[in-house]
mmCIF file of C-alpha atoms and ligand atoms in Angstrom:
data_model
loop_
_atom_site.group_PDB
_atom_site.id
_atom_site.type_symbol
_atom_site.label_atom_id
_atom_site.label_comp_id
_atom_site.label_asym_id
_atom_site.label_seq_id
_atom_site.Cartn_x
_atom_site.Cartn_y
_atom_site.Cartn_z
ATOM 1 C CA MET A 1490 19.980 29.181 82.537
ATOM 2 C CA GLN A 1491 18.070 26.038 83.512
ATOM 3 C CA ASN A 1492 19.432 23.876 86.366
ATOM 4 C CA TYR A 1493 18.985 20.136 86.518
ATOM 5 C CA GLU A 1494 20.180 17.466 88.912
ATOM 6 C CA PHE A 1495 20.110 13.707 88.279
ATOM 7 C CA ASP A 1496 21.613 10.588 89.829
ATOM 8 C CA THR A 1497 22.972 9.511 86.449
ATOM 9 C CA ILE A 1498 23.658 11.512 83.325
ATOM 10 C CA ILE A 1499 24.395 9.650 80.135
ATOM 11 C CA LEU A 1500 26.305 11.535 77.492
ATOM 12 C CA GLY A 1501 25.190 10.245 74.091
ATOM 13 C CA GLY A 1502 21.923 8.764 72.877
ATOM 14 C CA GLY A 1503 22.989 5.792 70.788
ATOM 15 C CA PRO A 1504 22.506 2.102 71.604
ATOM 16 C CA GLY A 1505 24.938 2.217 74.564
ATOM 17 C CA GLY A 1506 23.292 5.352 75.951
ATOM 18 C CA PHE A 1507 19.739 4.035 75.624
ATOM 19 C CA ALA A 1508 20.605 0.663 77.148
ATOM 20 C CA ALA A 1509 22.334 2.445 80.036
ATOM 21 C CA GLY A 1510 19.292 4.696 80.417
ATOM 22 C CA ILE A 1511 16.889 1.759 80.569
ATOM 23 C CA TYR A 1512 19.006 -0.085 83.157
ATOM 24 C CA ALA A 1513 19.695 2.998 85.282
ATOM 25 C CA ALA A 1514 16.048 4.101 85.290
ATOM 26 C CA ARG A 1515 14.885 0.583 86.153
ATOM 27 C CA GLY A 1516 17.461 0.649 88.942
ATOM 28 C CA ALA A 1517 15.522 3.617 90.392
ATOM 29 C CA ALA A 1518 18.192 6.209 89.581
ATOM 30 C CA SER A 1519 16.922 9.522 88.215
ATOM 31 C CA THR A 1520 18.400 9.444 84.708
ATOM 32 C CA ALA A 1521 18.933 11.763 81.783
ATOM 33 C CA ILE A 1522 20.463 11.370 78.351
ATOM 34 C CA ILE A 1523 22.153 14.417 76.841
ATOM 35 C CA ASP A 1524 23.187 14.460 73.177
ATOM 36 C CA ILE A 1525 24.750 17.107 70.982
ATOM 37 C CA SER A 1526 22.478 16.078 68.105
ATOM 38 C CA MET A 1527 19.333 14.030 67.571
ATOM 39 C CA LEU A 1528 19.049 10.838 69.604
ATOM 40 C CA GLY A 1529 19.778 7.497 67.908
ATOM 41 C CA GLY A 1530 23.527 7.633 67.395
ATOM 42 C CA GLN A 1531 25.429 6.119 64.483
ATOM 43 C CA PRO A 1532 23.055 3.167 63.847
ATOM 44 C CA SER A 1533 20.334 5.660 62.827
ATOM 45 C CA ASN A 1534 22.307 6.063 59.600
ATOM 46 C CA TYR A 1535 22.636 2.329 58.919
ATOM 47 C CA LEU A 1536 20.352 1.183 56.151
ATOM 48 C CA GLU A 1537 19.797 -2.198 57.745
ATOM 49 C CA LEU A 1538 21.154 -4.478 60.433
ATOM 50 C CA GLU A 1539 21.140 -8.268 60.169
ATOM 51 C CA ASN A 1540 22.955 -9.146 63.363
ATOM 52 C CA TYR A 1541 20.970 -7.692 66.232
ATOM 53 C CA PRO A 1542 19.410 -10.758 67.884
ATOM 54 C CA GLY A 1543 15.661 -10.960 67.483
ATOM 55 C CA PHE A 1544 15.730 -8.944 64.261
ATOM 56 C CA SER A 1545 17.099 -10.769 61.215
ATOM 57 C CA ASN A 1546 16.643 -7.570 59.239
ATOM 58 C CA ILE A 1547 15.748 -4.169 60.621
ATOM 59 C CA GLY A 1548 16.463 -0.581 59.607
ATOM 60 C CA GLY A 1549 18.984 1.157 61.861
ATOM 61 C CA TYR A 1550 16.660 4.110 62.403
ATOM 62 C CA GLU A 1551 13.771 1.791 63.223
ATOM 63 C CA LEU A 1552 15.823 -0.143 65.786
ATOM 64 C CA MET A 1553 16.954 3.053 67.479
ATOM 65 C CA GLU A 1554 13.319 4.264 67.625
ATOM 66 C CA LYS A 1555 12.516 1.060 69.509
ATOM 67 C CA PHE A 1556 15.395 1.721 71.928
ATOM 68 C CA GLU A 1557 14.108 5.243 72.499
ATOM 69 C CA GLU A 1558 10.500 4.124 73.072
ATOM 70 C CA HIS A 1559 11.839 1.582 75.580
ATOM 71 C CA ALA A 1560 13.819 4.282 77.421
ATOM 72 C CA ASP A 1561 10.717 6.538 77.409
ATOM 73 C CA LYS A 1562 8.676 3.788 79.030
ATOM 74 C CA PHE A 1563 10.956 3.861 82.089
ATOM 75 C CA GLY A 1564 10.978 7.635 82.337
ATOM 76 C CA VAL A 1565 14.476 8.453 81.047
ATOM 77 C CA ASN A 1566 14.756 12.238 80.622
ATOM 78 C CA LYS A 1567 16.021 13.275 77.174
ATOM 79 C CA PHE A 1568 17.966 16.376 76.189
ATOM 80 C CA PRO A 1569 18.829 16.217 72.461
ATOM 81 C CA MET A 1570 20.518 18.997 70.473
ATOM 82 C CA GLN A 1571 22.558 20.267 73.425
ATOM 83 C CA GLU A 1572 25.536 22.456 72.632
ATOM 84 C CA ILE A 1573 28.007 21.333 75.296
ATOM 85 C CA VAL A 1574 30.216 24.096 76.674
ATOM 86 C CA SER A 1575 32.119 22.126 79.342
ATOM 87 C CA VAL A 1576 32.174 18.842 81.184
ATOM 88 C CA ASP A 1577 33.779 18.471 84.623
ATOM 89 C CA LEU A 1578 34.102 14.793 85.436
ATOM 90 C CA LEU A 1579 36.501 15.295 88.323
ATOM 91 C CA SER A 1580 34.196 17.336 90.559
ATOM 92 C CA ASN A 1581 31.516 15.777 92.794
ATOM 93 C CA PRO A 1582 28.808 16.131 91.671
ATOM 94 C CA LYS A 1583 29.931 16.013 88.040
ATOM 95 C CA VAL A 1584 28.942 19.140 86.102
ATOM 96 C CA ILE A 1585 27.899 19.464 82.476
ATOM 97 C CA ILE A 1586 27.290 22.933 81.152
ATOM 98 C CA THR A 1587 25.465 23.409 77.877
ATOM 99 C CA LYS A 1588 24.572 26.624 76.093
ATOM 100 C CA ASP A 1589 21.265 26.906 77.990
ATOM 101 C CA SER A 1590 21.543 24.625 81.030
ATOM 102 C CA GLU A 1591 23.653 23.367 83.889
ATOM 103 C CA PHE A 1592 23.387 19.667 84.719
ATOM 104 C CA LYS A 1593 24.725 18.047 87.888
ATOM 105 C CA ALA A 1594 24.997 14.301 88.385
ATOM 106 C CA LYS A 1595 26.360 11.822 90.906
ATOM 107 C CA THR A 1596 27.535 9.594 88.047
ATOM 108 C CA VAL A 1597 28.210 10.109 84.375
ATOM 109 C CA ILE A 1598 28.081 7.361 81.753
ATOM 110 C CA ILE A 1599 29.959 8.357 78.616
ATOM 111 C CA ALA A 1600 28.278 6.875 75.531
ATOM 112 C CA THR A 1601 29.352 9.434 72.987
ATOM 113 C CA GLY A 1602 30.407 6.919 70.321
ATOM 114 C CA ALA A 1603 32.849 7.582 67.552
ATOM 115 C CA LYS A 1604 33.176 9.623 64.369
ATOM 116 C CA PRO A 1605 34.615 8.788 60.919
ATOM 117 C CA MET A 1606 38.379 9.121 60.488
ATOM 118 C CA ARG A 1607 39.591 11.462 57.786
ATOM 119 C CA LEU A 1608 41.990 10.478 55.010
ATOM 120 C CA GLY A 1609 43.917 13.670 55.628
ATOM 121 C CA VAL A 1610 44.586 14.359 51.931
ATOM 122 C CA PRO A 1611 44.304 17.601 49.986
ATOM 123 C CA GLY A 1612 40.745 18.285 48.825
ATOM 124 C CA GLU A 1613 39.054 16.199 51.541
ATOM 125 C CA GLU A 1614 37.820 19.053 53.757
ATOM 126 C CA GLU A 1615 37.332 21.426 50.811
ATOM 127 C CA PHE A 1616 34.907 19.103 48.995
ATOM 128 C CA ILE A 1617 32.811 17.889 51.943
ATOM 129 C CA GLY A 1618 29.220 18.100 50.731
ATOM 130 C CA ARG A 1619 30.433 18.588 47.139
ATOM 131 C CA GLY A 1620 31.599 15.049 46.436
ATOM 132 C CA VAL A 1621 33.184 13.991 49.713
ATOM 133 C CA SER A 1622 30.737 12.255 52.045
ATOM 134 C CA PHE A 1623 31.042 10.147 55.191
ATOM 135 C CA CYS A 1624 27.456 8.841 54.984
ATOM 136 C CA ALA A 1625 26.347 6.713 52.045
ATOM 137 C CA VAL A 1626 22.816 6.361 53.410
ATOM 138 C CA CYS A 1627 22.471 10.142 53.656
ATOM 139 C CA ASP A 1628 24.023 11.059 50.304
ATOM 140 C CA GLY A 1629 23.932 7.929 48.101
ATOM 141 C CA ALA A 1630 20.837 9.017 46.162
ATOM 142 C CA PHE A 1631 22.728 12.083 44.851
ATOM 143 C CA TYR A 1632 24.952 9.736 42.861
ATOM 144 C CA LYS A 1633 22.347 8.100 40.629
ATOM 145 C CA ASP A 1634 24.073 6.814 37.468
ATOM 146 C CA LYS A 1635 27.371 8.379 38.590
ATOM 147 C CA THR A 1636 30.750 6.911 39.457
ATOM 148 C CA VAL A 1637 31.922 6.910 43.057
ATOM 149 C CA ALA A 1638 34.789 5.553 45.126
ATOM 150 C CA VAL A 1639 34.716 4.113 48.624
ATOM 151 C CA VAL A 1640 37.962 3.912 50.591
ATOM 152 C CA GLY A 1641 38.678 1.192 53.169
ATOM 153 C CA GLY A 1642 38.453 -2.546 53.584
ATOM 154 C CA GLY A 1643 36.374 -2.976 56.770
ATOM 155 C CA ASN A 1644 32.693 -3.807 57.206
ATOM 156 C CA SER A 1645 31.661 -0.183 56.836
ATOM 157 C CA ALA A 1646 33.502 0.380 53.549
ATOM 158 C CA VAL A 1647 32.290 -2.852 51.958
ATOM 159 C CA GLU A 1648 28.683 -2.569 53.157
ATOM 160 C CA GLU A 1649 28.410 1.075 52.165
ATOM 161 C CA ALA A 1650 30.020 0.391 48.774
ATOM 162 C CA MET A 1651 27.383 -2.240 48.106
ATOM 163 C CA TYR A 1652 24.671 0.158 49.203
ATOM 164 C CA LEU A 1653 25.995 2.753 46.765
ATOM 165 C CA THR A 1654 25.720 0.297 43.856
ATOM 166 C CA LYS A 1655 21.924 0.772 44.164
ATOM 167 C CA PHE A 1656 22.375 4.284 42.791
ATOM 168 C CA ALA A 1657 25.784 4.642 41.150
ATOM 169 C CA SER A 1658 26.573 3.034 37.806
ATOM 170 C CA LYS A 1659 30.029 2.103 39.124
ATOM 171 C CA VAL A 1660 31.619 1.936 42.559
ATOM 172 C CA TYR A 1661 35.373 1.600 43.050
ATOM 173 C CA LEU A 1662 36.440 0.147 46.363
ATOM 174 C CA ILE A 1663 39.937 1.422 47.009
ATOM 175 C CA HIS A 1664 41.849 -0.499 49.657
ATOM 176 C CA ARG A 1665 45.433 -0.113 50.792
ATOM 177 C CA ARG A 1666 45.990 -3.893 50.932
ATOM 178 C CA ASN A 1667 44.934 -6.796 48.694
ATOM 179 C CA GLU A 1668 42.737 -8.415 51.323
ATOM 180 C CA LEU A 1669 39.575 -7.073 52.963
ATOM 181 C CA ARG A 1670 39.124 -6.802 56.722
ATOM 182 C CA ALA A 1671 35.301 -7.075 56.455
ATOM 183 C CA ASP A 1672 33.416 -10.185 57.672
ATOM 184 C CA LYS A 1673 33.610 -13.115 55.232
ATOM 185 C CA ILE A 1674 29.853 -13.116 54.548
ATOM 186 C CA VAL A 1675 30.031 -9.429 53.628
ATOM 187 C CA GLN A 1676 33.051 -10.061 51.375
ATOM 188 C CA GLU A 1677 31.318 -12.901 49.552
ATOM 189 C CA ARG A 1678 28.343 -10.677 48.704
ATOM 190 C CA ALA A 1679 30.635 -7.878 47.569
ATOM 191 C CA PHE A 1680 32.668 -10.094 45.243
ATOM 192 C CA LYS A 1681 29.440 -11.114 43.482
ATOM 193 C CA ASN A 1682 28.395 -7.502 42.864
ATOM 194 C CA ASP A 1683 29.049 -6.574 39.197
ATOM 195 C CA LYS A 1684 28.983 -2.822 39.822
ATOM 196 C CA LEU A 1685 31.801 -3.027 42.372
ATOM 197 C CA GLU A 1686 35.374 -2.809 41.151
ATOM 198 C CA PHE A 1687 38.170 -3.418 43.654
ATOM 199 C CA VAL A 1688 41.273 -1.258 43.433
ATOM 200 C CA TRP A 1689 43.791 -3.149 45.561
ATOM 201 C CA ASP A 1690 47.028 -1.986 47.192
ATOM 202 C CA THR A 1691 46.077 1.597 46.540
ATOM 203 C CA ILE A 1692 45.836 4.820 48.556
ATOM 204 C CA VAL A 1693 44.239 8.131 47.712
ATOM 205 C CA LYS A 1694 46.747 10.992 47.505
ATOM 206 C CA GLU A 1695 44.463 13.844 46.514
ATOM 207 C CA ILE A 1696 40.811 14.663 45.806
ATOM 208 C CA LYS A 1697 40.440 16.993 42.820
ATOM 209 C CA GLY A 1698 37.604 18.984 41.314
ATOM 210 C CA LYS A 1699 36.241 22.415 40.485
ATOM 211 C CA GLU A 1700 32.773 23.040 41.906
ATOM 212 C CA LEU A 1701 32.382 19.326 42.565
ATOM 213 C CA VAL A 1702 34.774 16.409 42.853
ATOM 214 C CA ASN A 1703 35.775 14.985 39.458
ATOM 215 C CA SER A 1704 38.817 12.823 40.091
ATOM 216 C CA LEU A 1705 41.201 11.219 42.569
ATOM 217 C CA ILE A 1706 44.937 10.960 42.436
ATOM 218 C CA ILE A 1707 45.741 7.426 43.544
ATOM 219 C CA GLU A 1708 48.962 5.546 44.137
ATOM 220 C CA ASN A 1709 49.611 1.845 43.944
ATOM 221 C CA VAL A 1710 51.653 1.198 47.090
ATOM 222 C CA LYS A 1711 53.393 -1.841 45.610
ATOM 223 C CA SER A 1712 54.406 -0.471 42.195
ATOM 224 C CA GLY A 1713 54.538 3.208 43.215
ATOM 225 C CA GLU A 1714 52.513 4.030 40.081
ATOM 226 C CA VAL A 1715 50.449 7.204 40.387
ATOM 227 C CA SER A 1716 47.300 7.643 38.288
ATOM 228 C CA GLU A 1717 44.114 9.706 38.076
ATOM 229 C CA LEU A 1718 40.727 8.066 38.540
ATOM 230 C CA SER A 1719 37.582 9.870 37.341
ATOM 231 C CA VAL A 1720 34.858 9.860 39.997
ATOM 232 C CA ASN A 1721 31.947 12.081 40.992
ATOM 233 C CA GLY A 1722 32.178 11.293 44.663
ATOM 234 C CA ILE A 1723 34.283 9.665 47.355
ATOM 235 C CA PHE A 1724 33.174 8.030 50.611
ATOM 236 C CA PRO A 1725 36.083 7.415 53.032
ATOM 237 C CA TYR A 1726 35.233 4.568 55.471
ATOM 238 C CA ILE A 1727 38.617 4.018 57.048
ATOM 239 C CA GLY A 1728 37.657 3.605 60.669
ATOM 240 C CA ILE A 1729 36.590 5.691 63.569
ATOM 241 C CA LEU A 1730 37.881 7.970 66.320
ATOM 242 C CA PRO A 1731 36.196 8.482 69.733
ATOM 243 C CA ASN A 1732 34.013 11.524 70.448
ATOM 244 C CA VAL A 1733 35.851 12.818 73.519
ATOM 245 C CA ASP A 1734 36.275 16.514 72.697
ATOM 246 C CA ASN A 1735 34.735 17.897 75.863
ATOM 247 C CA PHE A 1736 36.524 15.744 78.440
ATOM 248 C CA SER A 1737 39.687 14.426 76.817
ATOM 249 C CA GLY A 1738 42.493 14.449 79.367
ATOM 250 C CA GLN A 1739 40.235 14.069 82.418
ATOM 251 C CA ILE A 1740 40.237 10.241 82.207
ATOM 252 C CA ALA A 1741 42.623 7.526 81.079
ATOM 253 C CA GLN A 1742 42.568 7.030 77.304
ATOM 254 C CA ASP A 1743 44.554 5.011 74.774
ATOM 255 C CA GLN A 1744 46.755 6.516 72.059
ATOM 256 C CA LYS A 1745 43.803 7.190 69.747
ATOM 257 C CA GLY A 1746 41.745 8.683 72.584
ATOM 258 C CA PHE A 1747 39.454 5.697 73.243
ATOM 259 C CA ILE A 1748 38.530 5.533 76.942
ATOM 260 C CA ILE A 1749 40.040 2.787 79.047
ATOM 261 C CA THR A 1750 37.588 0.976 81.335
ATOM 262 C CA ASP A 1751 37.551 -2.061 83.567
ATOM 263 C CA GLU A 1752 35.038 -4.870 83.118
ATOM 264 C CA THR A 1753 32.367 -2.891 84.991
ATOM 265 C CA MET A 1754 32.841 -0.038 82.471
ATOM 266 C CA LYS A 1755 34.377 2.131 85.198
ATOM 267 C CA THR A 1756 36.925 4.645 83.910
ATOM 268 C CA SER A 1757 39.923 5.927 85.833
ATOM 269 C CA VAL A 1758 37.617 8.464 87.547
ATOM 270 C CA ASP A 1759 35.261 7.371 90.360
ATOM 271 C CA GLY A 1760 31.628 7.654 89.323
ATOM 272 C CA VAL A 1761 32.436 7.882 85.609
ATOM 273 C CA TYR A 1762 31.690 4.984 83.269
ATOM 274 C CA ALA A 1763 32.205 4.616 79.514
ATOM 275 C CA VAL A 1764 30.226 2.301 77.214
ATOM 276 C CA GLY A 1765 30.091 1.418 73.516
ATOM 277 C CA ASP A 1766 32.310 2.624 70.673
ATOM 278 C CA VAL A 1767 33.958 5.392 72.728
ATOM 279 C CA ARG A 1768 35.795 2.905 74.947
ATOM 280 C CA VAL A 1769 38.644 0.516 74.241
ATOM 281 C CA THR A 1770 36.804 -2.633 73.173
ATOM 282 C CA PRO A 1771 37.509 -5.532 70.773
ATOM 283 C CA LEU A 1772 34.119 -5.319 69.023
ATOM 284 C CA ARG A 1773 32.041 -2.319 68.118
ATOM 285 C CA GLN A 1774 28.477 -3.347 67.357
ATOM 286 C CA VAL A 1775 24.997 -2.279 68.425
ATOM 287 C CA ILE A 1776 24.765 -5.366 70.623
ATOM 288 C CA THR A 1777 28.109 -4.785 72.340
ATOM 289 C CA ALA A 1778 27.280 -1.107 72.948
ATOM 290 C CA ALA A 1779 23.922 -2.156 74.438
ATOM 291 C CA SER A 1780 25.613 -4.782 76.567
ATOM 292 C CA ASP A 1781 28.196 -2.245 77.806
ATOM 293 C CA GLY A 1782 25.346 0.131 78.614
ATOM 294 C CA ALA A 1783 23.661 -2.469 80.792
ATOM 295 C CA VAL A 1784 26.866 -3.284 82.696
ATOM 296 C CA GLY A 1785 27.889 0.354 83.105
ATOM 297 C CA ALA A 1786 24.451 1.417 84.357
ATOM 298 C CA VAL A 1787 24.235 -1.383 86.900
ATOM 299 C CA TYR A 1788 27.571 -0.293 88.403
ATOM 300 C CA ALA A 1789 26.692 3.399 88.146
ATOM 301 C CA VAL A 1790 23.524 2.703 90.142
ATOM 302 C CA LYS A 1791 25.557 0.811 92.757
ATOM 303 C CA TYR A 1792 27.865 3.834 92.983
ATOM 304 C CA VAL A 1793 24.849 6.188 93.460
ATOM 305 C CA GLU A 1794 23.434 3.915 96.193
ATOM 306 C CA ALA A 1795 26.794 3.866 97.986
ATOM 307 C CA ILE A 1796 26.976 7.689 97.936
ATOM 308 C CA LYS A 1797 23.405 7.970 99.243
ATOM 309 C CA GLU A 1798 24.169 5.560 102.101
ATOM 310 C CA VAL A 1799 27.183 7.627 103.136
ATOM 311 C CA THR A 1800 25.252 10.912 103.072
ATOM 312 C CA VAL A 1801 22.146 9.596 104.914
HETATM 313 P P1 LIG B 2703 37.694 -0.855 60.523
HETATM 314 O O1 LIG B 2703 37.120 -2.219 60.688
HETATM 315 O O2 LIG B 2703 38.704 -0.371 61.490
HETATM 316 O O3 LIG B 2703 38.302 -0.808 59.047
HETATM 317 C C1 LIG B 2703 38.982 0.331 58.588
HETATM 318 C C2 LIG B 2703 39.515 0.035 57.200
HETATM 319 O O4 LIG B 2703 40.124 1.213 56.673
HETATM 320 C C3 LIG B 2703 40.570 -1.072 57.199
HETATM 321 O O5 LIG B 2703 40.408 -1.911 56.081
HETATM 322 C C4 LIG B 2703 41.891 -0.278 57.119
HETATM 323 O O6 LIG B 2703 42.889 -0.940 56.388
HETATM 324 C C5 LIG B 2703 41.464 0.961 56.338
HETATM 325 N N1 LIG B 2703 42.256 2.138 56.711
HETATM 326 C C6 LIG B 2703 42.551 2.592 57.966
HETATM 327 N N2 LIG B 2703 43.247 3.738 57.905
HETATM 328 C C7 LIG B 2703 43.421 4.025 56.608
HETATM 329 C C8 LIG B 2703 44.051 5.076 55.908
HETATM 330 N N3 LIG B 2703 44.649 6.099 56.537
HETATM 331 N N4 LIG B 2703 44.034 5.057 54.545
HETATM 332 C C9 LIG B 2703 43.424 4.031 53.889
HETATM 333 N N5 LIG B 2703 42.792 3.009 54.487
HETATM 334 C C10 LIG B 2703 42.789 3.003 55.837
HETATM 335 O O7 LIG B 2703 36.553 0.286 60.500
HETATM 336 P P2 LIG B 2703 35.014 0.249 60.095
HETATM 337 O O8 LIG B 2703 34.817 -0.532 58.833
HETATM 338 O O9 LIG B 2703 34.552 1.663 60.150
HETATM 339 O O10 LIG B 2703 34.350 -0.536 61.288
HETATM 340 C C11 LIG B 2703 34.468 -0.047 62.634
HETATM 341 C C12 LIG B 2703 33.865 -1.091 63.538
HETATM 342 O O11 LIG B 2703 32.441 -1.165 63.340
HETATM 343 C C13 LIG B 2703 34.427 -2.500 63.288
HETATM 344 O O12 LIG B 2703 34.522 -3.164 64.508
HETATM 345 C C14 LIG B 2703 33.360 -3.124 62.398
HETATM 346 O O13 LIG B 2703 33.298 -4.548 62.482
HETATM 347 C C15 LIG B 2703 32.080 -2.504 62.985
HETATM 348 N N6 LIG B 2703 31.015 -2.501 61.948
HETATM 349 C C16 LIG B 2703 30.197 -3.575 61.904
HETATM 350 C C17 LIG B 2703 29.183 -3.638 60.985
HETATM 351 C C18 LIG B 2703 28.285 -4.853 60.938
HETATM 352 O O14 LIG B 2703 28.576 -5.827 61.604
HETATM 353 N N7 LIG B 2703 27.215 -4.827 60.187
HETATM 354 C C19 LIG B 2703 29.006 -2.602 60.036
HETATM 355 C C20 LIG B 2703 29.892 -1.512 60.098
HETATM 356 C C21 LIG B 2703 30.887 -1.485 61.054
HETATM 357 P P3 LIG B 2703 43.620 -2.258 56.932
HETATM 358 O O15 LIG B 2703 42.612 -3.370 56.755
HETATM 359 O O16 LIG B 2703 44.806 -2.366 56.087
HETATM 360 O O17 LIG B 2703 43.922 -1.982 58.378
#
C-alpha cells in the first residue's frame, strides 16, 4: 500500500479538475488529481467543440490534452486508473483509499462529472455493446450504411445524431416532445440534414434483437399508437446523472444527487468543494467547469492556508 499526502486532492480529471489543479498548484498547494479512468473526462469523447473561447473549432481530446499539459507544467500530480475503495470527506484530513494506495488531503475538490442517464427500458442493459451505445464518437463507425436511432432532444442528442449521419445511411431522432431543447444554431443545422428523420412525441418502450439490436418498440405519446421501428443501433442521449457513488450521503445533494455548493464552490462539508457537471449548476459546459475549477481551487487554497496558520 502506497501512502500519499497532499494539500489538495482533486477527484476527477476533466476540465473542472484540470482547471482546479492548475489554480491550486499555482497557489502553492501540493496538488494531485485522482481519476477512476484515463484523464480528460467527458470532453475527450466530443468530436469537436466550437464554443471554447480561443478555439473556434477544436477536437475534445485535443483540448483536454492541452489542459493536461498545462497542469503538468505547474507540477500537478496525476493518478489515473485508480479503483476507488472509499472516500471519507468528513474526517480531517480527508481520506481516499484506492485499491493500491491511501491518499490524505487537507481539502478535496470533487470534479467527478456526470454519466449518461439510462432509458430504463427492457433490452437496454442486455444490448450494451451490441447495438446500444452511449458514445457516438466511440461507436459511430460500426454503423456504416446502417440505420440507427438517437433518443433525446438536447444538445447531446442532436449533435451526436448529426455526427452519426457521417456513417449511418439513416438516423432517427426520437424525442418525447415536438420541440427540441438543443441550442437554436444546432437545431438549424439538424433540420437541414437529409439523413436525419425526426420522430416527434415518441418514447422508446423496448429494445429488441437477437445477437444484435434489430428494432425498437416505440409509442406516440399523443396518439398512444405503438409501432416497431427497424434499427441496427440506438444511442440514448437523455441527460446526465452525477458521479457521486463513493461519497453520496456525506454532503448535501439535490434530488438527482448533484452536489449543492455556494458561490465559492464550497459544499456542506468544510474543506470540500465541488466543481463542474457534478454540482448543481445552470450550465454544463467545458468553460463553466473550468471556471468552477478556478473558483473552487482558489477557495480550497485559502482553506489550506487557514489550517496551516492555525497549526503553526
Ligand atoms: P439535456 O439538455 O438535459 O437534454 C436531455 C434531453 O433528453 C431532453 O430533450 C429531454 O426531453 C430528454 N429526456 C430526458 N429524460 C428522458 C426520458 N426518460 N426519455 C426520453 N427523453 C428524455 O441533456 P444533454 O443533451 O445530455 O446535455 C447536458 C448538458 O450538457 C446541457 O447543459 C447541454 O447544453 C450541455 N451540452 C452542451 C454541448 C455544447 O454546447 N456543444 C454539447 C452537449 C451537451 P425534454 O426536452 O422533454 O426535457
